[in-house]
PDB file of C-alpha atoms in Angstrom:
ATOM      1  CA  MET A   6       0.189   0.019  -0.058  1.00 77.00           C
ATOM      2  CA  ASN A   7       1.081   3.512  -0.694  1.00 82.00           C
ATOM      3  CA  LYS A   8       1.854   5.599   2.497  1.00 89.00           C
ATOM      4  CA  ASN A   9       0.462   8.932   1.323  1.00 90.00           C
ATOM      5  CA  ARG A  10      -2.795   8.617   2.312  1.00 92.00           C
ATOM      6  CA  ILE A  11      -1.669   7.480   6.267  1.00 95.00           C
ATOM      7  CA  GLU A  12       0.578  10.613   6.077  1.00 94.00           C
ATOM      8  CA  ALA A  13      -2.237  13.034   4.782  1.00 95.00           C
ATOM      9  CA  PHE A  14      -4.809  11.747   7.284  1.00 95.00           C
ATOM     10  CA  SER A  15      -2.393  11.714   9.848  1.00 96.00           C
ATOM     11  CA  ASP A  16      -1.585  15.682   9.377  1.00 96.00           C
ATOM     12  CA  GLY A  17      -5.346  16.162   9.335  1.00 96.00           C
ATOM     13  CA  VAL A  18      -5.787  14.809  12.575  1.00 97.00           C
ATOM     14  CA  LEU A  19      -3.112  16.397  14.374  1.00 97.00           C
ATOM     15  CA  ALA A  20      -4.227  20.002  12.733  1.00 96.00           C
ATOM     16  CA  ILE A  21      -7.712  19.310  13.926  1.00 96.00           C
ATOM     17  CA  ILE A  22      -6.184  18.335  17.664  1.00 97.00           C
ATOM     18  CA  ILE A  23      -4.157  21.531  17.706  1.00 96.00           C
ATOM     19  CA  THR A  24      -6.948  23.579  16.835  1.00 95.00           C
ATOM     20  CA  ILE A  25      -9.181  21.966  19.510  1.00 95.00           C
ATOM     21  CA  MET A  26      -6.514  22.722  22.093  1.00 95.00           C
ATOM     22  CA  ILE A  27      -6.564  26.725  20.824  1.00 94.00           C
ATOM     23  CA  LEU A  28     -10.311  26.839  21.050  1.00 91.00           C
ATOM     24  CA  GLU A  29     -10.274  25.803  24.543  1.00 88.00           C
ATOM     25  CA  ILE A  30      -8.509  28.765  25.663  1.00 86.00           C
ATOM     26  CA  LYS A  31     -11.679  31.233  26.467  1.00 87.00           C
ATOM     27  CA  VAL A  32     -11.339  34.965  25.896  1.00 87.00           C
ATOM     28  CA  PRO A  33     -11.424  36.605  29.580  1.00 85.00           C
ATOM     29  CA  GLU A  34     -14.589  38.607  30.054  1.00 84.00           C
ATOM     30  CA  SER A  35     -12.921  41.526  30.655  1.00 86.00           C
ATOM     31  CA  ASN A  36      -9.879  44.126  29.388  1.00 88.00           C
ATOM     32  CA  THR A  37      -7.607  44.351  31.738  1.00 87.00           C
ATOM     33  CA  PHE A  38      -4.341  42.413  32.282  1.00 87.00           C
ATOM     34  CA  ASP A  39      -5.373  41.117  35.417  1.00 85.00           C
ATOM     35  CA  SER A  40      -7.669  39.021  33.629  1.00 85.00           C
ATOM     36  CA  LEU A  41      -5.217  37.404  31.808  1.00 87.00           C
ATOM     37  CA  LYS A  42      -3.570  36.129  35.076  1.00 87.00           C
ATOM     38  CA  LEU A  43      -6.595  33.653  35.199  1.00 84.00           C
ATOM     39  CA  LEU A  44      -5.641  32.181  32.062  1.00 89.00           C
ATOM     40  CA  ILE A  45      -1.474  31.470  32.595  1.00 90.00           C
ATOM     41  CA  PRO A  46      -2.536  27.707  33.769  1.00 91.00           C
ATOM     42  CA  VAL A  47      -4.187  27.257  30.561  1.00 92.00           C
ATOM     43  CA  PHE A  48      -2.041  28.946  28.536  1.00 93.00           C
ATOM     44  CA  LEU A  49       0.958  26.942  30.015  1.00 94.00           C
ATOM     45  CA  SER A  50      -0.992  23.717  29.428  1.00 95.00           C
ATOM     46  CA  TYR A  51      -1.608  24.950  26.035  1.00 96.00           C
ATOM     47  CA  VAL A  52       1.996  25.491  25.495  1.00 96.00           C
ATOM     48  CA  LEU A  53       2.900  22.394  26.667  1.00 96.00           C
ATOM     49  CA  SER A  54       0.574  20.366  24.582  1.00 97.00           C
ATOM     50  CA  PHE A  55       1.142  21.959  21.491  1.00 97.00           C
ATOM     51  CA  ALA A  56       4.898  21.307  22.161  1.00 96.00           C
ATOM     52  CA  TYR A  57       4.240  17.629  22.255  1.00 97.00           C
ATOM     53  CA  VAL A  58       1.527  17.574  19.352  1.00 97.00           C
ATOM     54  CA  GLY A  59       4.417  19.158  17.402  1.00 96.00           C
ATOM     55  CA  ILE A  60       6.580  16.624  18.437  1.00 95.00           C
ATOM     56  CA  TYR A  61       4.609  13.638  17.574  1.00 95.00           C
ATOM     57  CA  TRP A  62       3.906  15.675  14.399  1.00 94.00           C
ATOM     58  CA  ASN A  63       7.520  15.642  13.314  1.00 91.00           C
ATOM     59  CA  ASN A  64       8.889  12.496  14.642  1.00 90.00           C
ATOM     60  CA  HIS A  65       5.800  10.747  12.951  1.00 93.00           C
ATOM     61  CA  HIS A  66       7.084  12.754   9.434  1.00 91.00           C
ATOM     62  CA  HIS A  67      10.569  11.589   9.937  1.00 87.00           C
ATOM     63  CA  MET A  68       9.816   7.953  10.973  1.00 90.00           C
ATOM     64  CA  PHE A  69       7.170   7.969   7.435  1.00 92.00           C
ATOM     65  CA  GLN A  70      10.037   9.421   5.459  1.00 87.00           C
ATOM     66  CA  ALA A  71      11.950   6.215   5.833  1.00 86.00           C
ATOM     67  CA  VAL A  72       8.983   3.671   5.315  1.00 90.00           C
ATOM     68  CA  LYS A  73       8.625   1.865   1.863  1.00 89.00           C
ATOM     69  CA  GLN A  74       5.347   0.276   2.479  1.00 90.00           C
ATOM     70  CA  ILE A  75       2.583  -0.149   4.778  1.00 94.00           C
ATOM     71  CA  ASN A  76      -0.447  -2.538   5.509  1.00 95.00           C
ATOM     72  CA  GLY A  77      -3.332  -2.971   7.453  1.00 95.00           C
ATOM     73  CA  SER A  78      -1.714  -3.766  10.652  1.00 96.00           C
ATOM     74  CA  VAL A  79       0.226  -0.293  10.366  1.00 97.00           C
ATOM     75  CA  LEU A  80      -2.987   1.274   9.577  1.00 97.00           C
ATOM     76  CA  TRP A  81      -4.558   0.103  12.991  1.00 97.00           C
ATOM     77  CA  GLY A  82      -1.231   1.110  15.033  1.00 97.00           C
ATOM     78  CA  ASN A  83      -1.398   4.581  13.108  1.00 98.00           C
ATOM     79  CA  LEU A  84      -5.029   4.717  14.209  1.00 98.00           C
ATOM     80  CA  PHE A  85      -4.165   3.676  17.782  1.00 98.00           C
ATOM     81  CA  LEU A  86      -1.566   6.571  18.079  1.00 98.00           C
ATOM     82  CA  LEU A  87      -3.887   9.082  16.807  1.00 98.00           C
ATOM     83  CA  PHE A  88      -6.418   7.977  19.401  1.00 98.00           C
ATOM     84  CA  TRP A  89      -4.081   8.478  22.391  1.00 98.00           C
ATOM     85  CA  LEU A  90      -3.126  11.812  20.636  1.00 98.00           C
ATOM     86  CA  SER A  91      -6.736  12.887  20.131  1.00 98.00           C
ATOM     87  CA  LEU A  92      -7.042  12.699  24.066  1.00 98.00           C
ATOM     88  CA  ILE A  93      -4.428  15.406  24.577  1.00 97.00           C
ATOM     89  CA  PRO A  94      -6.974  18.373  24.230  1.00 97.00           C
ATOM     90  CA  PHE A  95      -9.094  16.906  26.737  1.00 96.00           C
ATOM     91  CA  ALA A  96      -6.224  16.266  29.504  1.00 96.00           C
ATOM     92  CA  THR A  97      -4.642  19.897  28.184  1.00 96.00           C
ATOM     93  CA  SER A  98      -7.999  21.773  29.284  1.00 94.00           C
ATOM     94  CA  TRP A  99      -8.636  19.682  32.493  1.00 95.00           C
ATOM     95  CA  ILE A 100      -5.059  20.403  33.753  1.00 96.00           C
ATOM     96  CA  GLY A 101      -5.152  23.982  32.613  1.00 92.00           C
ATOM     97  CA  SER A 102      -8.882  24.708  34.342  1.00 91.00           C
ATOM     98  CA  GLN A 103      -7.773  22.576  37.573  1.00 93.00           C
ATOM     99  CA  HIS A 104      -4.772  24.654  37.833  1.00 91.00           C
ATOM    100  CA  PHE A 105      -2.496  21.295  37.727  1.00 94.00           C
ATOM    101  CA  ALA A 106      -4.120  19.479  40.184  1.00 96.00           C
ATOM    102  CA  ALA A 107      -2.421  16.040  40.953  1.00 97.00           C
ATOM    103  CA  VAL A 108      -5.568  13.682  39.467  1.00 98.00           C
ATOM    104  CA  THR A 109      -5.379  16.291  36.480  1.00 97.00           C
ATOM    105  CA  MET A 110      -1.227  15.888  36.100  1.00 97.00           C
ATOM    106  CA  SER A 111      -1.628  12.097  36.685  1.00 98.00           C
ATOM    107  CA  CYS A 112      -3.873  11.480  33.764  1.00 98.00           C
ATOM    108  CA  TYR A 113      -2.158  13.749  31.332  1.00 98.00           C
ATOM    109  CA  GLY A 114       0.889  11.643  32.272  1.00 98.00           C
ATOM    110  CA  PHE A 115      -1.092   8.454  31.486  1.00 98.00           C
ATOM    111  CA  ILE A 116      -2.435  10.095  28.236  1.00 98.00           C
ATOM    112  CA  LEU A 117       1.394  11.045  27.326  1.00 98.00           C
ATOM    113  CA  PHE A 118       2.597   7.575  28.195  1.00 98.00           C
ATOM    114  CA  MET A 119      -0.063   5.754  26.213  1.00 98.00           C
ATOM    115  CA  CYS A 120       0.940   8.148  23.364  1.00 98.00           C
ATOM    116  CA  ALA A 121       4.325   6.946  23.834  1.00 97.00           C
ATOM    117  CA  VAL A 122       3.274   3.235  23.785  1.00 97.00           C
ATOM    118  CA  SER A 123       1.246   3.532  20.693  1.00 98.00           C
ATOM    119  CA  TYR A 124       3.842   4.865  18.997  1.00 96.00           C
ATOM    120  CA  THR A 125       6.495   2.593  20.015  1.00 95.00           C
ATOM    121  CA  ILE A 126       3.647  -0.358  18.668  1.00 96.00           C
ATOM    122  CA  LEU A 127       3.433   1.589  15.269  1.00 97.00           C
ATOM    123  CA  LEU A 128       7.002   1.644  14.859  1.00 95.00           C
ATOM    124  CA  ASN A 129       7.459  -2.297  15.732  1.00 94.00           C
ATOM    125  CA  LYS A 130       4.307  -2.745  13.107  1.00 96.00           C
ATOM    126  CA  ILE A 131       6.404  -1.204  10.578  1.00 95.00           C
ATOM    127  CA  ILE A 132       9.755  -3.067  11.508  1.00 94.00           C
ATOM    128  CA  LYS A 133       7.762  -6.252  11.176  1.00 94.00           C
ATOM    129  CA  LEU A 134       6.493  -5.514   7.840  1.00 94.00           C
ATOM    130  CA  GLU A 135       9.989  -3.898   6.453  1.00 92.00           C
ATOM    131  CA  GLY A 136      12.222  -6.548   8.309  1.00 91.00           C
ATOM    132  CA  LYS A 137      15.036  -6.453  10.811  1.00 89.00           C
ATOM    133  CA  ASP A 138      17.431  -5.219   8.010  1.00 89.00           C
ATOM    134  CA  SER A 139      15.353  -1.951   7.082  1.00 87.00           C
ATOM    135  CA  LEU A 140      16.264   1.425   8.193  1.00 83.00           C
ATOM    136  CA  LEU A 141      13.955   1.880  11.041  1.00 86.00           C
ATOM    137  CA  ALA A 142      14.576  -1.374  12.719  1.00 87.00           C
ATOM    138  CA  LYS A 143      18.398  -0.380  12.625  1.00 83.00           C
ATOM    139  CA  ILE A 144      17.531   3.071  14.199  1.00 81.00           C
ATOM    140  CA  ALA A 145      15.165   1.775  16.484  1.00 82.00           C
ATOM    141  CA  GLU A 146      17.914  -0.482  18.271  1.00 81.00           C
ATOM    142  CA  LYS A 147      19.383   2.252  20.078  1.00 79.00           C
ATOM    143  CA  ASP A 148      16.021   4.181  20.912  1.00 82.00           C
ATOM    144  CA  TYR A 149      17.406   5.268  24.322  1.00 87.00           C
ATOM    145  CA  LYS A 150      15.236   8.696  23.999  1.00 89.00           C
ATOM    146  CA  GLY A 151      12.124   6.323  23.837  1.00 89.00           C
ATOM    147  CA  LYS A 152      12.826   4.316  26.939  1.00 91.00           C
ATOM    148  CA  ILE A 153      13.940   7.427  29.010  1.00 94.00           C
ATOM    149  CA  SER A 154      10.264   8.789  27.786  1.00 95.00           C
ATOM    150  CA  LEU A 155       8.478   5.763  29.009  1.00 95.00           C
ATOM    151  CA  PHE A 156      10.070   5.912  31.875  1.00 96.00           C
ATOM    152  CA  CYS A 157       9.527   9.412  32.714  1.00 97.00           C
ATOM    153  CA  TYR A 158       5.692   8.914  32.134  1.00 97.00           C
ATOM    154  CA  LEU A 159       5.564   5.863  34.206  1.00 96.00           C
ATOM    155  CA  LEU A 160       7.197   7.782  37.281  1.00 97.00           C
ATOM    156  CA  GLY A 161       5.220  11.421  36.556  1.00 97.00           C
ATOM    157  CA  VAL A 162       2.020   9.604  36.881  1.00 98.00           C
ATOM    158  CA  PRO A 163       1.959   8.337  40.480  1.00 98.00           C
ATOM    159  CA  LEU A 164       4.356  11.427  41.522  1.00 98.00           C
ATOM    160  CA  ALA A 165       1.890  13.696  40.757  1.00 97.00           C
ATOM    161  CA  PHE A 166       0.036  12.755  43.919  1.00 98.00           C
ATOM    162  CA  VAL A 167       3.307  13.437  45.526  1.00 98.00           C
ATOM    163  CA  SER A 168       4.298  16.733  44.032  1.00 97.00           C
ATOM    164  CA  VAL A 169       2.677  18.064  40.625  1.00 96.00           C
ATOM    165  CA  TRP A 170       5.975  19.952  40.097  1.00 96.00           C
ATOM    166  CA  ILE A 171       7.957  17.088  39.997  1.00 97.00           C
ATOM    167  CA  SER A 172       5.429  15.240  37.763  1.00 97.00           C
ATOM    168  CA  GLY A 173       5.197  18.331  35.355  1.00 96.00           C
ATOM    169  CA  LEU A 174       9.053  18.681  35.202  1.00 97.00           C
ATOM    170  CA  LEU A 175       9.112  14.839  34.236  1.00 97.00           C
ATOM    171  CA  TYR A 176       6.978  15.586  31.391  1.00 97.00           C
ATOM    172  CA  PHE A 177       8.422  18.857  30.459  1.00 96.00           C
ATOM    173  CA  THR A 178      11.952  17.209  30.478  1.00 96.00           C
ATOM    174  CA  VAL A 179      10.680  14.663  27.950  1.00 96.00           C
ATOM    175  CA  ALA A 180       9.564  17.387  25.702  1.00 96.00           C
ATOM    176  CA  LEU A 181      12.972  19.082  26.031  1.00 95.00           C
ATOM    177  CA  ILE A 182      14.615  15.733  25.118  1.00 93.00           C
ATOM    178  CA  TRP A 183      12.237  15.309  21.703  1.00 91.00           C
ATOM    179  CA  ILE A 184      12.358  18.773  20.694  1.00 87.00           C
ATOM    180  CA  VAL A 185      15.122  18.088  18.480  1.00 77.00           C
ATOM    181  CA  PRO A 186      13.590  15.060  16.418  1.00 70.00           C
ATOM    182  CA  ASP A 187      15.538  11.756  15.903  1.00 66.00           C
ATOM    183  CA  MET A 188      18.199  12.697  13.861  1.00 71.00           C
ATOM    184  CA  ARG A 189      19.221   9.363  13.048  1.00 69.00           C
ATOM    185  CA  ILE A 190      16.743   9.440  10.587  1.00 71.00           C
ATOM    186  CA  GLU A 191      17.478  12.254   8.674  1.00 69.00           C
ATOM    187  CA  LYS A 192      21.002  11.107   8.594  1.00 70.00           C
ATOM    188  CA  GLN A 193      20.269   7.768   6.898  1.00 67.00           C
ATOM    189  CA  ILE A 194      17.792   9.349   4.679  1.00 66.00           C
ATOM    190  CA  LEU A 195      20.538  11.938   3.245  1.00 59.00           C
ATOM    191  CA  LYS A 196      23.261   9.453   2.646  1.00 60.00           C
TER     192      LYS A 196
END
């Protein structure tokens, strides 16, 4: 199967996710700077989630640059990833409206964890289809950023009940790790 449709569909879904997130930020009823202070938690949650959606879009794009073919299993794996990504606007709105409360931060971390798990599942489905000698298989052998991310999410979920600051720092750290996309794919493609 051709990979163009899966890329176009995924791009569309991610664009809608970002649109939903910005629409959740309500305009203040008054025209003072003080009224903007109430939006700080909402805006901060939006910035973090926007970064995450951007990171997934960027890495999804890089991954599919290395893909030669897809099948039904890859399509379902991609839908599984998009499902979890589509929950980010809900979690973003919730943590912002509740000022980063423990339960909301824990749920946000769980959704981020499942996004990472589903991305890994998608990657493994592609590797299974394309073989152990494929470009992605070689690159995935040393996926330290992916393993660190999963570990940070697993820590962040329960630690939200100890300190939302620690939990938030873990989520922020993972975003920082991934701001620079996986350059191993670009290096291999540009050879």
